[in-house]
Amino acid sequence: MPTLGSPLPGKSVPPQPPRPGLRGNYTDARPDYRIPQQWSHYSSDEHALWQLLYARQLRLVRRYACPEFLAALQKLDAGGGIPRFDSVNRKLRRTTGWEVVGVPGLIPDREFFEHLAHRRFPVTVWLRTPQEFDYIVEPDLFHDFFGHVPLLLDPVYAEHLQAYGAGGLKALPLGGLPYLARLYWYTIEFGLVRTAAGVRAYGAGLLSSGAELPYALLDPRPRRLAFDLLRVMRTEYRIDSLQPLYFVIESFAQLLSDTAPDFTPYYAHLAQLPTLQCGETVAEDRILL
Ligand code: PHE
Ligand code: FE
């Protein structure tokens, strides 16, 4: 007889949120955490809030985002209201083979990596409230979609993100997770890139933020260092404030080629080194801005 805590035969354990207290509804998620978007359930207030968020952010990204993002955003054409994942997926699939899948919010690392490795980007289905217009603790639909989805149309970025997912699965038994989490933070979330017009943003945490996007590029306080893979993977990050430190890549091609080597020896090497705080500098740092 099944006891409390042991799943019934033939029934798998329902997916659990990666940490307690998250806002999304995880009870109906599939084992890989997918849930349907249920586009018809969004209210007209939510569509209107999306339009406002989009319009505010569009003005900012025109000045501060990298050209690849702007070109892709235009192709997505998602400013009129909350986009339907199925129609977005038609564009993504034919351009780079990516698709988006609905999720209740943050999901555990293994499932996250598994999706990326198969060119599926998990997007939170719920939208923030009007009170959270400027700042939201958990990633919501606007962050996930506006910040992350456009660049999935860029072939080199798309290739890199899939490789990151496959690398994540490989890193789990090797103890590489903390290093890959830092890499993700300083590239996919808060990365800057040098362009002909100057340094621009490509990280989703910047592209979807009203306050941090101009701060990252113009404010005198944060430091902006040339991207260095091992340096990035040793550097702690802050989740509770504007970033004191950014790393600048030369191109998505650089990101792809710098992360192409087998990381197995890097993880062993990094485990021997002390981690760096975001405020620390090392002799090799190249300060760019
Ligand atoms: N090349 C890495 C490895 O072999 C995987 C990886 C690719 C990690 C891209 C991050 C980004 O482990
Ligand atoms: Fe994100």
PDB file of C-alpha atoms and ligand atoms in Angstrom:
ATOM      1  CA  MET A   1       0.000   0.000   0.000  1.00  0.00           C
ATOM      2  CA  PRO A   2       1.412   3.422  -0.866  1.00  0.00           C
ATOM      3  CA  THR A   3       2.349   5.360   2.227  1.00  0.00           C
ATOM      4  CA  LEU A   4       2.177   9.105   2.562  1.00  0.00           C
ATOM      5  CA  GLY A   5       5.018  10.596   0.563  1.00  0.00           C
ATOM      6  CA  SER A   6       5.490   7.665  -1.750  1.00  0.00           C
ATOM      7  CA  PRO A   7       3.818   8.287  -5.085  1.00  0.00           C
ATOM      8  CA  LEU A   8       1.044   5.989  -6.250  1.00  0.00           C
ATOM      9  CA  PRO A   9       2.246   3.380  -8.718  1.00  0.00           C
ATOM     10  CA  GLY A  10       2.090   4.727 -12.235  1.00  0.00           C
ATOM     11  CA  LYS A  11       1.683   8.307 -11.050  1.00  0.00           C
ATOM     12  CA  SER A  12       4.669  10.600 -11.034  1.00  0.00           C
ATOM     13  CA  VAL A  13       5.323  13.146  -8.297  1.00  0.00           C
ATOM     14  CA  PRO A  14       3.778  16.500  -9.289  1.00  0.00           C
ATOM     15  CA  PRO A  15       6.369  19.126 -10.231  1.00  0.00           C
ATOM     16  CA  GLN A  16       7.522  21.161  -7.275  1.00  0.00           C
ATOM     17  CA  PRO A  17       8.520  24.840  -7.547  1.00  0.00           C
ATOM     18  CA  PRO A  18      12.311  25.227  -7.329  1.00  0.00           C
ATOM     19  CA  ARG A  19      11.858  27.204  -4.124  1.00  0.00           C
ATOM     20  CA  PRO A  20       8.902  27.894  -1.855  1.00  0.00           C
ATOM     21  CA  GLY A  21       6.822  31.030  -2.145  1.00  0.00           C
ATOM     22  CA  LEU A  22       6.894  31.495  -5.909  1.00  0.00           C
ATOM     23  CA  ARG A  23       3.827  33.110  -7.413  1.00  0.00           C
ATOM     24  CA  GLY A  24       3.023  30.754 -10.282  1.00  0.00           C
ATOM     25  CA  ASN A  25       0.702  27.768 -10.127  1.00  0.00           C
ATOM     26  CA  TYR A  26       2.883  24.669 -10.392  1.00  0.00           C
ATOM     27  CA  THR A  27       0.206  22.092  -9.656  1.00  0.00           C
ATOM     28  CA  ASP A  28      -0.913  21.550 -13.250  1.00  0.00           C
ATOM     29  CA  ALA A  29       2.554  21.642 -14.806  1.00  0.00           C
ATOM     30  CA  ARG A  30       3.851  18.684 -16.768  1.00  0.00           C
ATOM     31  CA  PRO A  31       6.925  16.838 -15.437  1.00  0.00           C
ATOM     32  CA  ASP A  32       9.078  19.140 -17.603  1.00  0.00           C
ATOM     33  CA  TYR A  33       7.184  22.109 -16.051  1.00  0.00           C
ATOM     34  CA  ARG A  34       5.358  23.109 -19.220  1.00  0.00           C
ATOM     35  CA  ILE A  35       1.925  24.650 -18.896  1.00  0.00           C
ATOM     36  CA  PRO A  36      -0.367  25.982 -21.635  1.00  0.00           C
ATOM     37  CA  GLN A  37      -0.277  29.726 -22.166  1.00  0.00           C
ATOM     38  CA  GLN A  38      -4.109  30.071 -22.246  1.00  0.00           C
ATOM     39  CA  TRP A  39      -3.879  33.305 -24.176  1.00  0.00           C
ATOM     40  CA  SER A  40      -7.629  33.901 -24.089  1.00  0.00           C
ATOM     41  CA  HIS A  41      -7.457  34.180 -20.278  1.00  0.00           C
ATOM     42  CA  TYR A  42      -5.462  37.435 -20.286  1.00  0.00           C
ATOM     43  CA  SER A  43      -7.664  40.404 -19.416  1.00  0.00           C
ATOM     44  CA  SER A  44      -7.844  43.605 -21.445  1.00  0.00           C
ATOM     45  CA  ASP A  45      -6.107  45.364 -18.528  1.00  0.00           C
ATOM     46  CA  GLU A  46      -3.233  42.919 -18.860  1.00  0.00           C
ATOM     47  CA  HIS A  47      -2.968  43.548 -22.605  1.00  0.00           C
ATOM     48  CA  ALA A  48      -2.990  47.291 -21.911  1.00  0.00           C
ATOM     49  CA  LEU A  49      -0.267  46.922 -19.256  1.00  0.00           C
ATOM     50  CA  TRP A  50       1.819  44.923 -21.737  1.00  0.00           C
ATOM     51  CA  GLN A  51       1.463  47.730 -24.290  1.00  0.00           C
ATOM     52  CA  LEU A  52       2.648  50.294 -21.738  1.00  0.00           C
ATOM     53  CA  LEU A  53       5.593  48.177 -20.645  1.00  0.00           C
ATOM     54  CA  TYR A  54       6.501  47.566 -24.272  1.00  0.00           C
ATOM     55  CA  ALA A  55       6.243  51.227 -25.285  1.00  0.00           C
ATOM     56  CA  ARG A  56       8.359  52.423 -22.363  1.00  0.00           C
ATOM     57  CA  GLN A  57      10.994  49.800 -23.030  1.00  0.00           C
ATOM     58  CA  LEU A  58      11.001  50.379 -26.802  1.00  0.00           C
ATOM     59  CA  ARG A  59      12.148  53.973 -26.302  1.00  0.00           C
ATOM     60  CA  LEU A  60      15.017  52.754 -24.131  1.00  0.00           C
ATOM     61  CA  VAL A  61      16.181  49.821 -26.241  1.00  0.00           C
ATOM     62  CA  ARG A  62      16.318  52.052 -29.320  1.00  0.00           C
ATOM     63  CA  ARG A  63      19.137  53.905 -27.618  1.00  0.00           C
ATOM     64  CA  TYR A  64      20.785  51.227 -25.541  1.00  0.00           C
ATOM     65  CA  ALA A  65      20.261  47.774 -27.077  1.00  0.00           C
ATOM     66  CA  CYS A  66      22.593  46.042 -29.519  1.00  0.00           C
ATOM     67  CA  PRO A  67      21.506  46.112 -33.181  1.00  0.00           C
ATOM     68  CA  GLU A  68      20.846  42.336 -33.289  1.00  0.00           C
ATOM     69  CA  PHE A  69      18.219  42.758 -30.568  1.00  0.00           C
ATOM     70  CA  LEU A  70      16.534  45.679 -32.306  1.00  0.00           C
ATOM     71  CA  ALA A  71      16.347  43.868 -35.631  1.00  0.00           C
ATOM     72  CA  ALA A  72      14.863  40.803 -33.936  1.00  0.00           C
ATOM     73  CA  LEU A  73      12.378  42.812 -31.875  1.00  0.00           C
ATOM     74  CA  GLN A  74      11.058  44.379 -35.036  1.00  0.00           C
ATOM     75  CA  LYS A  75      10.574  40.951 -36.624  1.00  0.00           C
ATOM     76  CA  LEU A  76       8.637  39.716 -33.580  1.00  0.00           C
ATOM     77  CA  ASP A  77       6.257  42.664 -33.778  1.00  0.00           C
ATOM     78  CA  ALA A  78       4.809  42.011 -30.315  1.00  0.00           C
ATOM     79  CA  GLY A  79       3.935  45.507 -29.130  1.00  0.00           C
ATOM     80  CA  GLY A  80       0.196  45.385 -29.766  1.00  0.00           C
ATOM     81  CA  GLY A  81      -0.693  43.177 -26.802  1.00  0.00           C
ATOM     82  CA  ILE A  82       0.451  40.037 -25.030  1.00  0.00           C
ATOM     83  CA  PRO A  83       1.845  37.835 -27.811  1.00  0.00           C
ATOM     84  CA  ARG A  84       0.478  34.389 -28.576  1.00  0.00           C
ATOM     85  CA  PHE A  85       3.202  31.803 -28.111  1.00  0.00           C
ATOM     86  CA  ASP A  86       1.928  29.663 -30.989  1.00  0.00           C
ATOM     87  CA  SER A  87       2.258  32.435 -33.565  1.00  0.00           C
ATOM     88  CA  VAL A  88       5.655  33.525 -32.171  1.00  0.00           C
ATOM     89  CA  ASN A  89       6.768  29.914 -32.462  1.00  0.00           C
ATOM     90  CA  ARG A  90       6.035  29.845 -36.179  1.00  0.00           C
ATOM     91  CA  LYS A  91       8.570  32.652 -36.680  1.00  0.00           C
ATOM     92  CA  LEU A  92      11.128  31.163 -34.312  1.00  0.00           C
ATOM     93  CA  ARG A  93      10.967  27.656 -35.743  1.00  0.00           C
ATOM     94  CA  ARG A  94      11.510  28.740 -39.290  1.00  0.00           C
ATOM     95  CA  THR A  95      14.340  31.134 -38.422  1.00  0.00           C
ATOM     96  CA  THR A  96      16.502  29.292 -35.865  1.00  0.00           C
ATOM     97  CA  GLY A  97      14.507  26.218 -34.821  1.00  0.00           C
ATOM     98  CA  TRP A  98      13.807  27.651 -31.352  1.00  0.00           C
ATOM     99  CA  GLU A  99      10.390  27.781 -29.713  1.00  0.00           C
ATOM    100  CA  VAL A 100       9.012  29.173 -26.469  1.00  0.00           C
ATOM    101  CA  VAL A 101       7.171  27.006 -23.950  1.00  0.00           C
ATOM    102  CA  GLY A 102       4.907  28.287 -21.172  1.00  0.00           C
ATOM    103  CA  VAL A 103       5.989  27.674 -17.541  1.00  0.00           C
ATOM    104  CA  PRO A 104       4.591  28.799 -14.152  1.00  0.00           C
ATOM    105  CA  GLY A 105       7.788  30.732 -13.307  1.00  0.00           C
ATOM    106  CA  LEU A 106      11.305  29.708 -12.307  1.00  0.00           C
ATOM    107  CA  ILE A 107      11.956  26.014 -12.843  1.00  0.00           C
ATOM    108  CA  PRO A 108      14.688  23.703 -11.510  1.00  0.00           C
ATOM    109  CA  ASP A 109      18.109  23.778 -13.156  1.00  0.00           C
ATOM    110  CA  ARG A 110      17.989  20.360 -14.800  1.00  0.00           C
ATOM    111  CA  GLU A 111      14.662  20.990 -16.515  1.00  0.00           C
ATOM    112  CA  PHE A 112      15.778  24.473 -17.515  1.00  0.00           C
ATOM    113  CA  PHE A 113      18.962  23.156 -19.131  1.00  0.00           C
ATOM    114  CA  GLU A 114      17.017  20.339 -20.769  1.00  0.00           C
ATOM    115  CA  HIS A 115      14.691  22.836 -22.458  1.00  0.00           C
ATOM    116  CA  LEU A 116      17.538  25.056 -23.679  1.00  0.00           C
ATOM    117  CA  ALA A 117      19.485  22.076 -24.987  1.00  0.00           C
ATOM    118  CA  HIS A 118      16.445  21.309 -27.162  1.00  0.00           C
ATOM    119  CA  ARG A 119      15.973  24.901 -28.308  1.00  0.00           C
ATOM    120  CA  ARG A 120      12.954  25.503 -26.111  1.00  0.00           C
ATOM    121  CA  PHE A 121      12.939  28.705 -24.083  1.00  0.00           C
ATOM    122  CA  PRO A 122      10.735  28.588 -20.957  1.00  0.00           C
ATOM    123  CA  VAL A 123       8.592  31.726 -20.663  1.00  0.00           C
ATOM    124  CA  THR A 124       6.551  32.554 -17.550  1.00  0.00           C
ATOM    125  CA  VAL A 125       2.896  32.862 -18.575  1.00  0.00           C
ATOM    126  CA  TRP A 126       1.770  35.465 -16.009  1.00  0.00           C
ATOM    127  CA  LEU A 127       2.278  39.216 -16.188  1.00  0.00           C
ATOM    128  CA  ARG A 128       3.337  41.510 -13.338  1.00  0.00           C
ATOM    129  CA  THR A 129       0.796  43.854 -11.723  1.00  0.00           C
ATOM    130  CA  PRO A 130       0.677  47.609 -12.477  1.00  0.00           C
ATOM    131  CA  GLN A 131       2.289  48.202  -9.049  1.00  0.00           C
ATOM    132  CA  GLU A 132       5.300  46.235 -10.306  1.00  0.00           C
ATOM    133  CA  PHE A 133       5.692  48.298 -13.472  1.00  0.00           C
ATOM    134  CA  ASP A 134       9.259  49.345 -12.631  1.00  0.00           C
ATOM    135  CA  TYR A 135      10.500  46.479 -10.559  1.00  0.00           C
ATOM    136  CA  ILE A 136       9.548  42.858 -10.033  1.00  0.00           C
ATOM    137  CA  VAL A 137      11.296  40.268  -7.873  1.00  0.00           C
ATOM    138  CA  GLU A 138      10.465  37.119  -9.867  1.00  0.00           C
ATOM    139  CA  PRO A 139      10.859  36.975 -13.637  1.00  0.00           C
ATOM    140  CA  ASP A 140       7.443  37.449 -15.302  1.00  0.00           C
ATOM    141  CA  LEU A 141       6.118  37.260 -18.857  1.00  0.00           C
ATOM    142  CA  PHE A 142       7.445  40.699 -19.768  1.00  0.00           C
ATOM    143  CA  HIS A 143      11.001  39.989 -18.608  1.00  0.00           C
ATOM    144  CA  ASP A 144      11.066  36.512 -20.115  1.00  0.00           C
ATOM    145  CA  PHE A 145       9.525  37.483 -23.424  1.00  0.00           C
ATOM    146  CA  PHE A 146      10.773  41.000 -24.112  1.00  0.00           C
ATOM    147  CA  GLY A 147      14.210  40.356 -22.627  1.00  0.00           C
ATOM    148  CA  HIS A 148      14.988  36.854 -23.828  1.00  0.00           C
ATOM    149  CA  VAL A 149      12.902  35.900 -26.842  1.00  0.00           C
ATOM    150  CA  PRO A 150      13.959  38.390 -29.563  1.00  0.00           C
ATOM    151  CA  LEU A 151      17.594  37.259 -29.668  1.00  0.00           C
ATOM    152  CA  LEU A 152      16.470  33.660 -30.197  1.00  0.00           C
ATOM    153  CA  LEU A 153      16.019  34.860 -33.801  1.00  0.00           C
ATOM    154  CA  ASP A 154      19.757  35.620 -34.067  1.00  0.00           C
ATOM    155  CA  PRO A 155      21.524  32.508 -35.408  1.00  0.00           C
ATOM    156  CA  VAL A 156      24.779  32.904 -33.431  1.00  0.00           C
ATOM    157  CA  TYR A 157      23.075  33.807 -30.168  1.00  0.00           C
ATOM    158  CA  ALA A 158      20.646  30.923 -30.740  1.00  0.00           C
ATOM    159  CA  GLU A 159      23.518  28.503 -31.204  1.00  0.00           C
ATOM    160  CA  HIS A 160      25.239  29.712 -28.052  1.00  0.00           C
ATOM    161  CA  LEU A 161      22.132  29.410 -25.875  1.00  0.00           C
ATOM    162  CA  GLN A 162      21.548  25.840 -26.975  1.00  0.00           C
ATOM    163  CA  ALA A 163      25.207  25.024 -26.237  1.00  0.00           C
ATOM    164  CA  TYR A 164      24.766  26.608 -22.813  1.00  0.00           C
ATOM    165  CA  GLY A 165      21.832  24.276 -22.096  1.00  0.00           C
ATOM    166  CA  ALA A 166      23.764  21.200 -23.176  1.00  0.00           C
ATOM    167  CA  GLY A 167      26.729  22.457 -21.130  1.00  0.00           C
ATOM    168  CA  GLY A 168      24.468  22.801 -18.103  1.00  0.00           C
ATOM    169  CA  LEU A 169      23.368  19.181 -18.268  1.00  0.00           C
ATOM    170  CA  LYS A 170      26.987  18.166 -18.565  1.00  0.00           C
ATOM    171  CA  ALA A 171      28.017  20.427 -15.650  1.00  0.00           C
ATOM    172  CA  LEU A 172      25.539  19.046 -13.097  1.00  0.00           C
ATOM    173  CA  PRO A 173      27.504  15.894 -12.115  1.00  0.00           C
ATOM    174  CA  LEU A 174      30.801  17.813 -12.420  1.00  0.00           C
ATOM    175  CA  GLY A 175      29.944  20.440  -9.793  1.00  0.00           C
ATOM    176  CA  GLY A 176      30.004  23.113 -12.499  1.00  0.00           C
ATOM    177  CA  LEU A 177      26.616  24.640 -11.729  1.00  0.00           C
ATOM    178  CA  PRO A 178      27.795  27.654  -9.684  1.00  0.00           C
ATOM    179  CA  TYR A 179      30.235  28.621 -12.440  1.00  0.00           C
ATOM    180  CA  LEU A 180      27.661  28.298 -15.200  1.00  0.00           C
ATOM    181  CA  ALA A 181      25.133  30.276 -13.158  1.00  0.00           C
ATOM    182  CA  ARG A 182      27.622  33.167 -12.949  1.00  0.00           C
ATOM    183  CA  LEU A 183      28.323  32.941 -16.656  1.00  0.00           C
ATOM    184  CA  TYR A 184      24.592  33.139 -17.402  1.00  0.00           C
ATOM    185  CA  TRP A 185      24.164  36.080 -15.070  1.00  0.00           C
ATOM    186  CA  TYR A 186      26.976  38.140 -16.591  1.00  0.00           C
ATOM    187  CA  THR A 187      26.092  37.306 -20.211  1.00  0.00           C
ATOM    188  CA  ILE A 188      22.505  36.227 -20.933  1.00  0.00           C
ATOM    189  CA  GLU A 189      21.053  38.396 -18.143  1.00  0.00           C
ATOM    190  CA  PHE A 190      23.370  41.409 -17.777  1.00  0.00           C
ATOM    191  CA  GLY A 191      25.755  41.222 -20.716  1.00  0.00           C
ATOM    192  CA  LEU A 192      27.068  44.214 -22.660  1.00  0.00           C
ATOM    193  CA  VAL A 193      28.555  44.090 -26.162  1.00  0.00           C
ATOM    194  CA  ARG A 194      30.813  46.436 -28.060  1.00  0.00           C
ATOM    195  CA  THR A 195      29.302  47.747 -31.301  1.00  0.00           C
ATOM    196  CA  ALA A 196      30.380  50.271 -33.932  1.00  0.00           C
ATOM    197  CA  ALA A 197      28.172  52.853 -32.193  1.00  0.00           C
ATOM    198  CA  GLY A 198      29.561  52.146 -28.707  1.00  0.00           C
ATOM    199  CA  VAL A 199      28.841  49.690 -25.900  1.00  0.00           C
ATOM    200  CA  ARG A 200      25.264  48.341 -25.952  1.00  0.00           C
ATOM    201  CA  ALA A 201      23.192  45.859 -23.938  1.00  0.00           C
ATOM    202  CA  TYR A 202      22.236  42.317 -24.924  1.00  0.00           C
ATOM    203  CA  GLY A 203      21.403  40.852 -21.483  1.00  0.00           C
ATOM    204  CA  ALA A 204      17.699  40.252 -20.840  1.00  0.00           C
ATOM    205  CA  GLY A 205      17.795  41.641 -17.297  1.00  0.00           C
ATOM    206  CA  LEU A 206      18.931  44.948 -18.780  1.00  0.00           C
ATOM    207  CA  LEU A 207      16.753  44.969 -21.891  1.00  0.00           C
ATOM    208  CA  SER A 208      13.581  44.455 -19.837  1.00  0.00           C
ATOM    209  CA  SER A 209      14.442  46.994 -17.123  1.00  0.00           C
ATOM    210  CA  GLY A 210      13.477  50.652 -17.187  1.00  0.00           C
ATOM    211  CA  ALA A 211      16.051  51.737 -14.631  1.00  0.00           C
ATOM    212  CA  GLU A 212      19.007  49.427 -15.110  1.00  0.00           C
ATOM    213  CA  LEU A 213      19.334  49.747 -18.878  1.00  0.00           C
ATOM    214  CA  PRO A 214      20.463  53.386 -18.934  1.00  0.00           C
ATOM    215  CA  TYR A 215      22.355  52.868 -15.659  1.00  0.00           C
ATOM    216  CA  ALA A 216      24.387  49.986 -17.103  1.00  0.00           C
ATOM    217  CA  LEU A 217      25.616  52.125 -19.985  1.00  0.00           C
ATOM    218  CA  LEU A 218      25.783  55.661 -18.625  1.00  0.00           C
ATOM    219  CA  ASP A 219      26.187  55.673 -14.860  1.00  0.00           C
ATOM    220  CA  PRO A 220      29.709  56.351 -13.587  1.00  0.00           C
ATOM    221  CA  ARG A 221      29.356  53.940 -10.653  1.00  0.00           C
ATOM    222  CA  PRO A 222      29.470  50.427 -12.164  1.00  0.00           C
ATOM    223  CA  ARG A 223      32.650  48.997 -13.678  1.00  0.00           C
ATOM    224  CA  ARG A 224      32.633  47.528 -17.164  1.00  0.00           C
ATOM    225  CA  LEU A 225      35.302  44.946 -17.867  1.00  0.00           C
ATOM    226  CA  ALA A 226      36.303  43.086 -21.000  1.00  0.00           C
ATOM    227  CA  PHE A 227      34.734  39.620 -20.974  1.00  0.00           C
ATOM    228  CA  ASP A 228      37.081  36.936 -19.703  1.00  0.00           C
ATOM    229  CA  LEU A 229      35.500  33.496 -19.311  1.00  0.00           C
ATOM    230  CA  LEU A 230      37.323  32.261 -16.208  1.00  0.00           C
ATOM    231  CA  ARG A 231      37.165  35.683 -14.561  1.00  0.00           C
ATOM    232  CA  VAL A 232      33.396  35.734 -15.065  1.00  0.00           C
ATOM    233  CA  MET A 233      32.947  32.215 -13.706  1.00  0.00           C
ATOM    234  CA  ARG A 234      34.805  33.141 -10.497  1.00  0.00           C
ATOM    235  CA  THR A 235      32.835  36.317  -9.826  1.00  0.00           C
ATOM    236  CA  GLU A 236      29.908  36.402  -7.405  1.00  0.00           C
ATOM    237  CA  TYR A 237      26.833  38.397  -8.357  1.00  0.00           C
ATOM    238  CA  ARG A 238      24.179  40.429  -6.590  1.00  0.00           C
ATOM    239  CA  ILE A 239      20.521  39.776  -7.157  1.00  0.00           C
ATOM    240  CA  ASP A 240      19.224  42.513  -4.865  1.00  0.00           C
ATOM    241  CA  SER A 241      20.581  45.731  -6.386  1.00  0.00           C
ATOM    242  CA  LEU A 242      21.698  47.375  -9.592  1.00  0.00           C
ATOM    243  CA  GLN A 243      24.836  45.597 -10.760  1.00  0.00           C
ATOM    244  CA  PRO A 244      28.185  47.059  -9.671  1.00  0.00           C
ATOM    245  CA  LEU A 245      29.953  45.172 -12.467  1.00  0.00           C
ATOM    246  CA  TYR A 246      29.319  44.289 -16.110  1.00  0.00           C
ATOM    247  CA  PHE A 247      31.315  42.308 -18.659  1.00  0.00           C
ATOM    248  CA  VAL A 248      31.584  43.402 -22.290  1.00  0.00           C
ATOM    249  CA  ILE A 249      31.865  40.930 -25.160  1.00  0.00           C
ATOM    250  CA  GLU A 250      33.066  41.874 -28.644  1.00  0.00           C
ATOM    251  CA  SER A 251      30.365  39.900 -30.447  1.00  0.00           C
ATOM    252  CA  PHE A 252      28.091  36.883 -30.119  1.00  0.00           C
ATOM    253  CA  ALA A 253      30.708  35.026 -32.178  1.00  0.00           C
ATOM    254  CA  GLN A 254      33.176  35.651 -29.344  1.00  0.00           C
ATOM    255  CA  LEU A 255      30.687  34.323 -26.799  1.00  0.00           C
ATOM    256  CA  LEU A 256      30.193  31.208 -28.900  1.00  0.00           C
ATOM    257  CA  SER A 257      33.882  30.533 -29.460  1.00  0.00           C
ATOM    258  CA  ASP A 258      35.071  31.387 -25.927  1.00  0.00           C
ATOM    259  CA  THR A 259      32.551  28.945 -24.453  1.00  0.00           C
ATOM    260  CA  ALA A 260      33.215  26.184 -27.016  1.00  0.00           C
ATOM    261  CA  PRO A 261      36.076  24.383 -25.183  1.00  0.00           C
ATOM    262  CA  ASP A 262      35.381  21.492 -22.831  1.00  0.00           C
ATOM    263  CA  PHE A 263      34.772  23.091 -19.421  1.00  0.00           C
ATOM    264  CA  THR A 264      35.599  19.947 -17.407  1.00  0.00           C
ATOM    265  CA  PRO A 265      39.182  21.032 -16.590  1.00  0.00           C
ATOM    266  CA  TYR A 266      37.994  24.603 -15.963  1.00  0.00           C
ATOM    267  CA  TYR A 267      35.614  23.456 -13.234  1.00  0.00           C
ATOM    268  CA  ALA A 268      38.421  21.573 -11.491  1.00  0.00           C
ATOM    269  CA  HIS A 269      40.708  24.593 -11.787  1.00  0.00           C
ATOM    270  CA  LEU A 270      38.046  27.055 -10.592  1.00  0.00           C
ATOM    271  CA  ALA A 271      37.346  24.936  -7.516  1.00  0.00           C
ATOM    272  CA  GLN A 272      40.944  25.701  -6.417  1.00  0.00           C
ATOM    273  CA  LEU A 273      40.607  29.481  -6.824  1.00  0.00           C
ATOM    274  CA  PRO A 274      38.994  31.899  -4.387  1.00  0.00           C
ATOM    275  CA  THR A 275      35.825  33.508  -5.710  1.00  0.00           C
ATOM    276  CA  LEU A 276      35.854  37.240  -6.395  1.00  0.00           C
ATOM    277  CA  GLN A 277      33.313  39.732  -5.051  1.00  0.00           C
ATOM    278  CA  CYS A 278      31.784  42.095  -7.629  1.00  0.00           C
ATOM    279  CA  GLY A 279      33.784  44.963  -6.166  1.00  0.00           C
ATOM    280  CA  GLU A 280      37.198  43.283  -6.425  1.00  0.00           C
ATOM    281  CA  THR A 281      39.662  43.755  -9.251  1.00  0.00           C
ATOM    282  CA  VAL A 282      42.478  41.492 -10.400  1.00  0.00           C
ATOM    283  CA  ALA A 283      45.639  42.541 -12.239  1.00  0.00           C
ATOM    284  CA  GLU A 284      44.469  41.126 -15.589  1.00  0.00           C
ATOM    285  CA  ASP A 285      41.193  43.102 -15.640  1.00  0.00           C
ATOM    286  CA  ARG A 286      40.730  45.317 -18.673  1.00  0.00           C
ATOM    287  CA  ILE A 287      38.507  48.196 -17.707  1.00  0.00           C
ATOM    288  CA  LEU A 288      36.576  49.393 -20.736  1.00  0.00           C
ATOM    289  CA  LEU A 289      34.269  52.119 -19.512  1.00  0.00           C
TER     290      LEU A 289
HETATM  291  N1  PHE B   1      31.673  24.152 -23.719  1.00  0.00           N
HETATM  292  C1  PHE B   1      31.078  23.909 -22.429  1.00  0.00           C
HETATM  293  C2  PHE B   1      31.451  22.519 -21.922  1.00  0.00           C
HETATM  294  O1  PHE B   1      31.995  21.740 -22.632  1.00  0.00           O
HETATM  295  C3  PHE B   1      29.569  24.026 -22.495  1.00  0.00           C
HETATM  296  C4  PHE B   1      29.090  25.430 -22.588  1.00  0.00           C
HETATM  297  C5  PHE B   1      28.756  26.016 -23.803  1.00  0.00           C
HETATM  298  C6  PHE B   1      28.939  26.185 -21.450  1.00  0.00           C
HETATM  299  C7  PHE B   1      28.300  27.310 -23.874  1.00  0.00           C
HETATM  300  C8  PHE B   1      28.471  27.475 -21.526  1.00  0.00           C
HETATM  301  C9  PHE B   1      28.157  28.054 -22.733  1.00  0.00           C
HETATM  302  O2  PHE B   1      31.175  22.201 -20.800  1.00  0.00           O
HETATM  303 FE    FE B   2      15.969  36.124 -17.311  1.00  0.00          FE
END
